[in-house]
Amino acid sequence: MCGIVAYIGNKQAYPFLIKGLQRLEYRGYDSAGVAMIDNGQLNVYKCKGKVIDLHNFIGEQNKGGNIGIGHTRWATHGVPNDVNAHPHYSASKNMVMIHNGIIENYGPLKEELKKRGHVFMSDTDTEVLIHLIEDIQQKENVPLGEAVRIALNQVVGAYAIVILSKDNPDELFAAKKGSPMVIGIGQDEFYIASDATPIVEYTKNVVYLEDEEIAFIERGKELKIKTIKNKAKTPYVQELEMKLEALEKGGYDHFMLKEIYEQPRSIKDSMRGRLSSEQGVVNLGGITEYEQKFLNAKRIIIIACGTSWHAGLVAEYLFEDLARIPVEVEYASEFRYRNPIVYEDDVVIAISQSGETADTLAAIELAKSKGATIIGVCNVVGSSIARATHAGSYTHAGPEIGVASTKAFTAQVTVLTLMALRIAFRKGTISSSRFHQLLSELEAIPAKIERVLQTNDKIKYIADIYKNVSNALYLGRGYSFPVALEGALKLKEISYIHAEGYPAAEMKHGPIALIDEEMPVFVIATKGTSYEKVVSNIQEVKARKGKIIAIVTEGDTQVKAMADYTIEIPETDEILVPLVSVVPLQLLSYHIAVMRGCNVDQPRNLAKSVTVE
Ligand code: G6P
């Protein structure tokens, strides 16, 4: 939700700001804005639309200045329009602020300020905060940094803010709570952003600001940090491992397509150094210290949102099947508010690509407060969730830019499979031969995905046939049920076709009423324990004239004879099928969305990193 950038140094700020905002557009893209100080003049430009619209809107106007801030928005308070776009002015218009997050008590603060004569231009919570800060500065007659500190003590909610002031042309003030912020340290210059992607091309040295910390970022001086309770902190400088090439499209039309095609590599990266089928070992260094907690756990609770929640569902099958530990999979947003029962010997696995999802973060804090052990499965290194957990395993899928998650999902499932295998092995709930067989099968998955990717033309052909439907149904059983949910989510996210995922056998308790000759039904009908049952479900659809598009195991004849179209995937162990069967569904959604003229990488109303609840 919203991306923020800022620069102070000897170079022109604007080129970094605009490029940085483009990199952060996955976080929100309904409006954008920048502000720079040039020769004592504060120039603010903002408009509805994407970052490129902002750039075109600024055109030849003055973009000069070597201090500046920028914002790309995902609306929370107030519709996306020019006025609600950030940066927002203070009452005197001498300072501006950008903000990612939600100020929950902005209502009472606004009322209070209105009573004292403040007039607000926008509907945003952000404008209230910058007014409050200036109000405090004037009332208390304190330096701006101190006013920021006092104001933040009055704020309830989440924020990552940067303030630019005409009266302080050599200093930026940044602070965060609940929303991420990274400060890159260059040669006599600082780069600030919501994540490291805009920064990596300029410096590898970064400081991740912690919650309730304020950074005083002064030109030509050392970075200073203090907490909102006025405690000085020593900045902890870390080195970024991210590579610049990973952030480019690399010849693909869209990031989503690139990321789908990256899966053989990203899955290998998820397993690298953790799995050796030859030696018969699975090792997850990040959780070794907490392995005993897993071994003693009477229950695992998985918390996540969106696609990560679907990976959690696959993990439920894996942990119960292999490690014989009961698992509950929870939407983080529900878990956090329903007074859940959490025991001290529960292991909670939090899954998140971005590591910033607000609901997941809050659910972690809740489970932690009840004494449970929290294990993270995150993609973004150093993210808030990765830091909030006791231990964890990174998925190492590399930056995922397309808003619809693809390679992050398969990387999550890979890591969770390794985790379940490791625990099963340690608990002795899996035979040695089955363990070894699964390790070799897992190692063979990337090559099998390569083969699925080679069927792209056929998938595109099928996409063309169904691109104009209004509804679609996705069916699967057992390990393929979460894949059905994920397939449906991919389609609705990026092509805006209404799609539902269902356990195949549940279809007759409702969705079957929707089936007619217009309705495509995508069925995961690979060989395995439920194969015959799924075949019966296919017959039920056919009897109602529904169209069947089936994902089948190579060489299948039975389903092929019934289905309108089939997509073959290489045979693998039943418990690993989701890693392979999801890939054609990702491609199918991708092609349908492109054919419908949709913005695949930035679908309407969505954001990649949901840092608001
Ligand atoms: C958003 C994204 C999804 C993602 C979900 C959870 O809705 O659009 O792709 O699955 O958030 O995000 P996380 O970063 O926690 O995995």
Coordinates of C-alpha atoms in Angstrom, one line a residue, residues 179-566:
S179 CA 5.0 0.2 7.4
P180 CA 8.5 -0.5 6.0
M181 CA 11.3 1.9 5.4
V182 CA 14.9 1.4 4.2
I183 CA 17.6 4.1 4.1
G184 CA 20.4 3.6 1.6
I185 CA 23.7 5.2 2.6
G186 CA 25.8 6.5 -0.3
Q187 CA 28.8 8.8 -0.6
D188 CA 27.5 12.0 1.1
E189 CA 24.0 11.1 0.1
F190 CA 21.0 9.1 1.3
Y191 CA 18.3 7.2 -0.6
I192 CA 15.1 6.4 1.3
A193 CA 12.4 4.0 0.0
S194 CA 9.7 1.6 1.1
D195 CA 11.9 -1.3 0.1
A196 CA 15.4 -1.8 -1.3
T197 CA 14.4 -2.1 -5.0
P198 CA 14.9 1.6 -5.8
I199 CA 18.1 1.8 -3.8
V200 CA 20.1 -1.3 -5.0
E201 CA 21.4 0.4 -8.1
Y202 CA 23.0 3.2 -6.1
T203 CA 24.3 1.6 -2.9
K204 CA 24.4 -1.7 -1.2
N205 CA 24.6 -0.3 2.3
V206 CA 21.3 0.1 4.0
V207 CA 19.6 0.6 7.3
Y208 CA 16.2 -0.8 8.0
L209 CA 14.4 1.6 10.2
E210 CA 12.6 -0.1 13.2
D211 CA 9.1 0.6 14.4
E212 CA 8.8 3.9 16.3
E213 CA 12.2 5.2 15.1
I214 CA 12.8 8.6 13.6
A215 CA 15.7 9.2 11.2
F216 CA 17.3 12.6 11.0
I217 CA 18.9 12.6 7.6
E218 CA 21.1 15.6 7.2
R219 CA 23.1 16.5 4.1
G220 CA 26.8 15.7 4.6
K221 CA 26.3 14.4 8.1
E222 CA 26.0 10.9 9.7
L223 CA 22.6 9.3 9.9
K224 CA 21.0 9.9 13.3
I225 CA 18.2 7.8 14.7
K226 CA 16.1 8.1 17.8
T227 CA 12.9 6.5 19.0
I228 CA 9.7 8.4 19.5
K229 CA 10.4 8.0 23.3
N230 CA 13.6 10.1 22.7
K231 CA 16.2 7.3 23.0
A232 CA 19.2 7.5 20.7
K233 CA 19.9 4.5 18.5
T234 CA 23.0 3.4 16.6
P235 CA 22.1 2.8 13.0
Y236 CA 22.8 -0.9 12.0
V237 CA 24.1 -0.9 8.5
Q238 CA 23.5 -4.0 6.5
E239 CA 24.7 -5.1 3.0
L240 CA 22.0 -5.8 0.3
E241 CA 22.3 -9.0 -1.6
M242 CA 19.7 -8.1 -4.2
K243 CA 20.9 -7.9 -7.9
L244 CA 19.7 -5.1 -10.2
E245 CA 19.0 -7.5 -13.1
A246 CA 16.4 -9.2 -11.0
L247 CA 14.3 -6.0 -11.1
E248 CA 14.2 -5.7 -14.8
K249 CA 11.8 -7.4 -17.3
G250 CA 14.6 -9.1 -19.1
G251 CA 12.9 -9.2 -22.5
Y252 CA 9.5 -10.5 -21.3
D253 CA 6.4 -8.5 -22.1
H254 CA 5.4 -8.5 -18.4
F255 CA 6.9 -9.2 -15.0
M256 CA 4.3 -11.8 -14.4
L257 CA 5.4 -13.8 -17.5
K258 CA 9.0 -13.5 -16.6
E259 CA 8.3 -14.6 -13.1
I260 CA 6.3 -17.6 -14.3
Y261 CA 9.2 -18.6 -16.5
E262 CA 11.7 -18.1 -13.6
Q263 CA 10.1 -20.9 -11.6
P264 CA 12.5 -23.7 -12.5
R265 CA 15.3 -21.4 -11.3
S266 CA 13.5 -19.9 -8.3
I267 CA 12.5 -23.3 -7.0
K268 CA 16.1 -24.5 -7.3
D269 CA 17.1 -21.4 -5.3
S270 CA 14.6 -22.2 -2.6
M271 CA 16.2 -25.7 -2.3
R272 CA 19.8 -24.6 -2.7
G273 CA 22.0 -25.7 0.2
R274 CA 19.0 -27.2 1.9
L275 CA 18.4 -30.4 0.1
S276 CA 20.6 -33.2 -1.1
S277 CA 18.9 -36.3 -2.3
E278 CA 22.3 -38.0 -2.8
Q279 CA 23.2 -37.6 0.9
G280 CA 19.5 -38.0 2.0
V281 CA 19.5 -34.7 3.9
V282 CA 17.1 -31.8 4.3
N283 CA 18.5 -28.9 6.3
L284 CA 16.8 -25.6 7.1
G285 CA 19.5 -23.7 9.0
G286 CA 17.1 -20.9 9.9
I287 CA 14.9 -23.1 12.0
T288 CA 17.4 -25.5 13.5
E289 CA 17.3 -23.7 16.8
Y290 CA 13.5 -24.1 17.0
E291 CA 13.3 -27.6 15.6
Q292 CA 12.5 -29.1 19.0
K293 CA 9.4 -26.8 19.2
F294 CA 8.2 -28.5 16.0
L295 CA 8.9 -31.9 17.3
N296 CA 7.0 -31.2 20.5
A297 CA 4.2 -29.3 18.9
K298 CA 0.7 -30.7 19.3
R299 CA -0.5 -28.3 16.6
I300 CA 0.7 -26.1 13.9
I301 CA -1.3 -22.9 13.0
I302 CA -0.6 -21.4 9.7
I303 CA -1.4 -17.7 9.1
A304 CA -1.3 -15.9 5.8
C305 CA -3.3 -14.0 3.2
G306 CA -4.1 -14.3 -0.5
T307 CA -1.9 -16.6 -2.4
S308 CA 0.3 -17.2 0.6
W309 CA -2.8 -18.6 2.3
H310 CA -3.2 -21.1 -0.5
A311 CA 0.5 -22.2 0.0
G312 CA -0.5 -22.6 3.7
L313 CA -3.4 -25.0 2.6
V314 CA -0.9 -27.1 0.7
A315 CA 1.3 -27.1 3.8
E316 CA -1.7 -28.3 5.9
Y317 CA -1.8 -31.5 3.8
L318 CA 1.9 -31.9 3.9
F319 CA 2.4 -31.5 7.6
E320 CA -0.5 -33.7 8.5
D321 CA 0.4 -36.3 5.9
L322 CA 4.1 -36.5 6.5
A323 CA 4.8 -35.2 10.0
R324 CA 1.4 -36.2 11.5
I325 CA 1.0 -32.9 13.3
P326 CA -2.5 -31.4 13.2
V327 CA -2.6 -28.1 11.3
E328 CA -5.1 -25.2 11.2
V329 CA -4.8 -22.7 8.3
E330 CA -6.1 -19.3 9.1
Y331 CA -6.7 -16.1 7.3
A332 CA -4.6 -13.7 9.3
S333 CA -7.3 -11.1 9.1
E334 CA -9.8 -13.4 10.8
F335 CA -7.4 -14.9 13.2
R336 CA -6.3 -11.6 14.7
Y337 CA -9.8 -10.5 15.6
R338 CA -11.5 -13.7 16.8
N339 CA -9.9 -14.3 20.2
P340 CA -8.2 -17.5 19.0
I341 CA -7.0 -20.2 21.3
V342 CA -3.2 -20.4 21.1
Y343 CA -1.1 -22.6 23.3
E344 CA 2.5 -22.0 24.3
D345 CA 3.5 -25.3 22.6
D346 CA 1.8 -24.3 19.3
V347 CA 4.1 -23.6 16.4
V348 CA 2.7 -20.8 14.2
I349 CA 3.9 -20.6 10.6
A350 CA 3.5 -17.1 9.1
I351 CA 3.7 -17.1 5.3
S352 CA 4.2 -13.9 3.3
Q353 CA 5.9 -13.0 0.1
S354 CA 6.4 -9.4 0.9
G355 CA 6.8 -9.9 4.6
E356 CA 4.8 -6.7 5.1
T357 CA 1.2 -7.7 5.1
A358 CA -0.4 -5.9 7.9
D359 CA -2.9 -8.5 8.9
T360 CA -0.3 -11.3 9.0
L361 CA 2.0 -9.1 11.1
A362 CA -0.8 -8.3 13.6
A363 CA -1.7 -12.0 13.8
I364 CA 2.0 -12.8 14.5
E365 CA 2.1 -10.3 17.3
L366 CA -1.1 -11.8 18.8
A367 CA 0.2 -15.4 18.7
K368 CA 3.5 -14.2 20.1
S369 CA 1.8 -12.5 23.0
K370 CA 0.2 -15.9 23.8
G371 CA 3.6 -17.6 24.0
A372 CA 3.6 -19.5 20.7
T373 CA 6.7 -20.1 18.6
I374 CA 6.5 -18.1 15.3
I375 CA 8.3 -19.4 12.2
G376 CA 8.3 -17.2 9.1
V377 CA 8.3 -18.2 5.5
C378 CA 9.0 -14.9 3.7
N379 CA 10.5 -13.9 0.4
V380 CA 11.7 -10.4 1.1
V381 CA 14.8 -10.5 3.2
G382 CA 14.8 -8.2 6.2
S383 CA 11.1 -7.5 5.9
S384 CA 8.9 -6.7 8.9
I385 CA 7.5 -10.2 9.2
A386 CA 10.9 -11.8 8.8
R387 CA 12.1 -9.7 11.7
A388 CA 9.0 -10.2 13.9
T389 CA 9.2 -14.0 13.9
H390 CA 11.4 -16.1 16.2
A391 CA 13.0 -17.9 13.3
G392 CA 12.2 -18.8 9.7
S393 CA 13.3 -19.8 6.2
Y394 CA 13.5 -17.4 3.4
T395 CA 12.0 -18.6 0.1
H396 CA 14.7 -17.0 -2.0
A397 CA 12.5 -16.6 -5.1
G398 CA 14.0 -13.2 -5.9
P399 CA 12.0 -10.0 -6.2
E400 CA 8.5 -10.6 -7.4
I401 CA 7.2 -7.5 -9.1
G402 CA 4.0 -8.7 -10.8
V403 CA 1.1 -8.1 -8.5
A404 CA -0.3 -11.5 -9.1
S405 CA 1.9 -13.9 -7.2
T406 CA 3.4 -16.8 -9.1
K407 CA 7.0 -17.8 -8.4
A408 CA 6.5 -16.8 -4.7
F409 CA 3.8 -19.4 -4.4
T410 CA 5.9 -22.2 -5.7
A411 CA 8.8 -21.1 -3.6
Q412 CA 6.6 -21.1 -0.5
V413 CA 5.3 -24.6 -1.3
T414 CA 8.9 -25.8 -1.9
V415 CA 10.1 -24.4 1.5
L416 CA 7.1 -25.7 3.3
T417 CA 7.6 -29.2 1.7
L418 CA 11.2 -29.1 2.9
M419 CA 10.1 -28.1 6.4
A420 CA 7.5 -30.9 6.6
L421 CA 10.0 -33.4 5.3
R422 CA 12.6 -32.4 7.8
I423 CA 10.2 -32.6 10.7
A424 CA 8.7 -35.9 9.5
F425 CA 12.2 -37.3 9.2
R426 CA 13.1 -36.2 12.7
K427 CA 9.9 -37.4 14.2
G428 CA 10.2 -40.7 12.4
T429 CA 6.7 -40.4 10.8
I430 CA 8.0 -41.1 7.4
S431 CA 9.9 -44.3 6.2
S432 CA 13.4 -43.9 5.1
S433 CA 12.6 -45.1 1.6
R434 CA 9.6 -42.7 1.2
F435 CA 11.8 -39.8 2.5
H436 CA 14.5 -40.5 -0.1
Q437 CA 12.0 -41.0 -2.9
L438 CA 10.4 -37.6 -2.1
L439 CA 13.8 -35.9 -1.9
S440 CA 14.7 -37.1 -5.4
E441 CA 11.2 -36.2 -6.7
L442 CA 11.6 -32.7 -5.3
E443 CA 14.9 -32.2 -6.9
A444 CA 13.4 -33.2 -10.3
I445 CA 10.5 -30.6 -10.0
P446 CA 12.4 -27.7 -11.8
A447 CA 13.0 -29.8 -14.9
K448 CA 9.3 -30.9 -14.9
I449 CA 8.2 -27.3 -14.8
E450 CA 10.5 -26.5 -17.7
R451 CA 8.5 -29.1 -19.7
V452 CA 5.2 -27.5 -18.6
L453 CA 6.5 -24.2 -19.9
Q454 CA 7.1 -25.8 -23.3
T455 CA 3.3 -26.3 -23.6
N456 CA 2.8 -22.6 -23.5
D457 CA 1.5 -22.4 -27.1
K458 CA -1.3 -24.9 -26.4
I459 CA -2.2 -23.0 -23.2
K460 CA -2.4 -19.8 -25.2
Y461 CA -4.6 -21.5 -27.7
I462 CA -7.0 -22.6 -25.0
A463 CA -6.9 -19.1 -23.5
D464 CA -8.1 -17.7 -26.8
I465 CA -11.1 -20.0 -26.7
Y466 CA -12.2 -19.0 -23.2
K467 CA -11.1 -15.4 -23.1
N468 CA -14.6 -13.9 -23.3
V469 CA -16.3 -16.0 -20.6
S470 CA -17.9 -14.3 -17.6
N471 CA -17.5 -17.1 -15.1
A472 CA -15.2 -20.0 -14.5
L473 CA -15.0 -22.9 -12.0
Y474 CA -11.8 -24.5 -10.8
L475 CA -12.0 -28.0 -9.2
G476 CA -9.5 -30.2 -7.5
R477 CA -9.3 -32.7 -4.6
G478 CA -6.7 -33.3 -1.9
Y479 CA -3.4 -31.6 -2.7
S480 CA -5.0 -30.2 -5.8
F481 CA -7.8 -28.4 -4.0
P482 CA -5.6 -25.4 -3.0
V483 CA -4.3 -25.3 -6.6
A484 CA -8.0 -24.9 -7.7
L485 CA -8.3 -22.0 -5.4
E486 CA -5.1 -20.5 -6.6
G487 CA -6.0 -21.0 -10.3
A488 CA -9.3 -19.2 -9.7
L489 CA -7.6 -16.4 -7.8
K490 CA -5.1 -15.8 -10.6
L491 CA -7.9 -15.6 -13.2
K492 CA -10.0 -13.1 -11.2
E493 CA -7.1 -10.9 -10.1
I494 CA -5.8 -10.2 -13.5
S495 CA -8.5 -10.8 -16.0
Y496 CA -11.5 -9.7 -13.9
I497 CA -13.4 -12.8 -14.8
H498 CA -15.5 -14.2 -11.9
A499 CA -13.9 -17.5 -10.9
E500 CA -14.4 -19.8 -8.0
G501 CA -12.2 -22.6 -6.8
Y502 CA -13.9 -25.6 -5.1
P503 CA -13.1 -29.0 -3.8
A504 CA -14.3 -31.2 -6.7
A505 CA -16.7 -33.2 -4.6
E506 CA -18.3 -30.1 -3.0
M507 CA -19.4 -28.9 -6.4
K508 CA -22.6 -30.8 -6.1
H509 CA -23.5 -28.8 -3.0
G510 CA -24.0 -25.5 -4.9
P511 CA -21.8 -24.6 -7.9
I512 CA -23.2 -27.4 -10.0
A513 CA -26.3 -25.1 -10.4
L514 CA -24.1 -22.7 -12.3
I515 CA -23.0 -25.1 -14.9
D516 CA -24.3 -24.7 -18.5
E517 CA -22.7 -24.9 -21.9
E518 CA -21.1 -21.5 -21.4
M519 CA -19.2 -22.4 -18.2
P520 CA -15.6 -23.6 -18.5
V521 CA -14.6 -25.9 -15.7
F522 CA -10.9 -26.2 -15.1
V523 CA -10.2 -29.5 -13.4
I524 CA -6.9 -30.7 -11.9
A525 CA -7.3 -34.4 -12.7
T526 CA -3.7 -35.8 -12.3
K527 CA -3.0 -39.4 -11.4
G528 CA -3.3 -40.0 -7.6
T529 CA -5.6 -41.3 -4.9
S530 CA -8.6 -39.2 -5.9
Y531 CA -8.2 -39.7 -9.7
E532 CA -11.2 -41.9 -10.1
K533 CA -13.4 -39.7 -7.9
V534 CA -12.4 -36.6 -10.0
V535 CA -13.3 -38.5 -13.1
S536 CA -16.8 -38.9 -11.7
N537 CA -16.9 -35.2 -11.0
I538 CA -15.9 -34.5 -14.6
Q539 CA -18.8 -36.7 -15.7
E540 CA -21.2 -34.7 -13.5
V541 CA -20.0 -31.5 -15.3
K542 CA -20.3 -33.1 -18.7
A543 CA -23.8 -34.3 -18.0
R544 CA -24.7 -30.7 -17.6
K545 CA -23.0 -29.6 -20.8
G546 CA -20.2 -27.8 -19.0
K547 CA -16.9 -27.4 -20.8
I548 CA -14.0 -29.3 -19.3
I549 CA -10.4 -28.2 -19.5
A550 CA -8.3 -30.7 -17.5
I551 CA -4.8 -30.7 -16.2
V552 CA -3.8 -34.3 -16.6
T553 CA -0.7 -36.5 -16.1
E554 CA 1.3 -37.2 -19.3
G555 CA -0.1 -40.2 -21.1
D556 CA -3.6 -40.0 -19.6
T557 CA -6.3 -41.4 -21.8
Q558 CA -9.4 -41.6 -19.6
V559 CA -9.9 -37.9 -18.9
K560 CA -8.6 -37.0 -22.3
A561 CA -11.6 -38.9 -23.8
M562 CA -14.0 -36.8 -21.8
A563 CA -12.5 -33.4 -21.7
D564 CA -12.8 -30.6 -24.2
Y565 CA -9.2 -29.7 -23.8
T566 CA -6.4 -31.2 -21.7

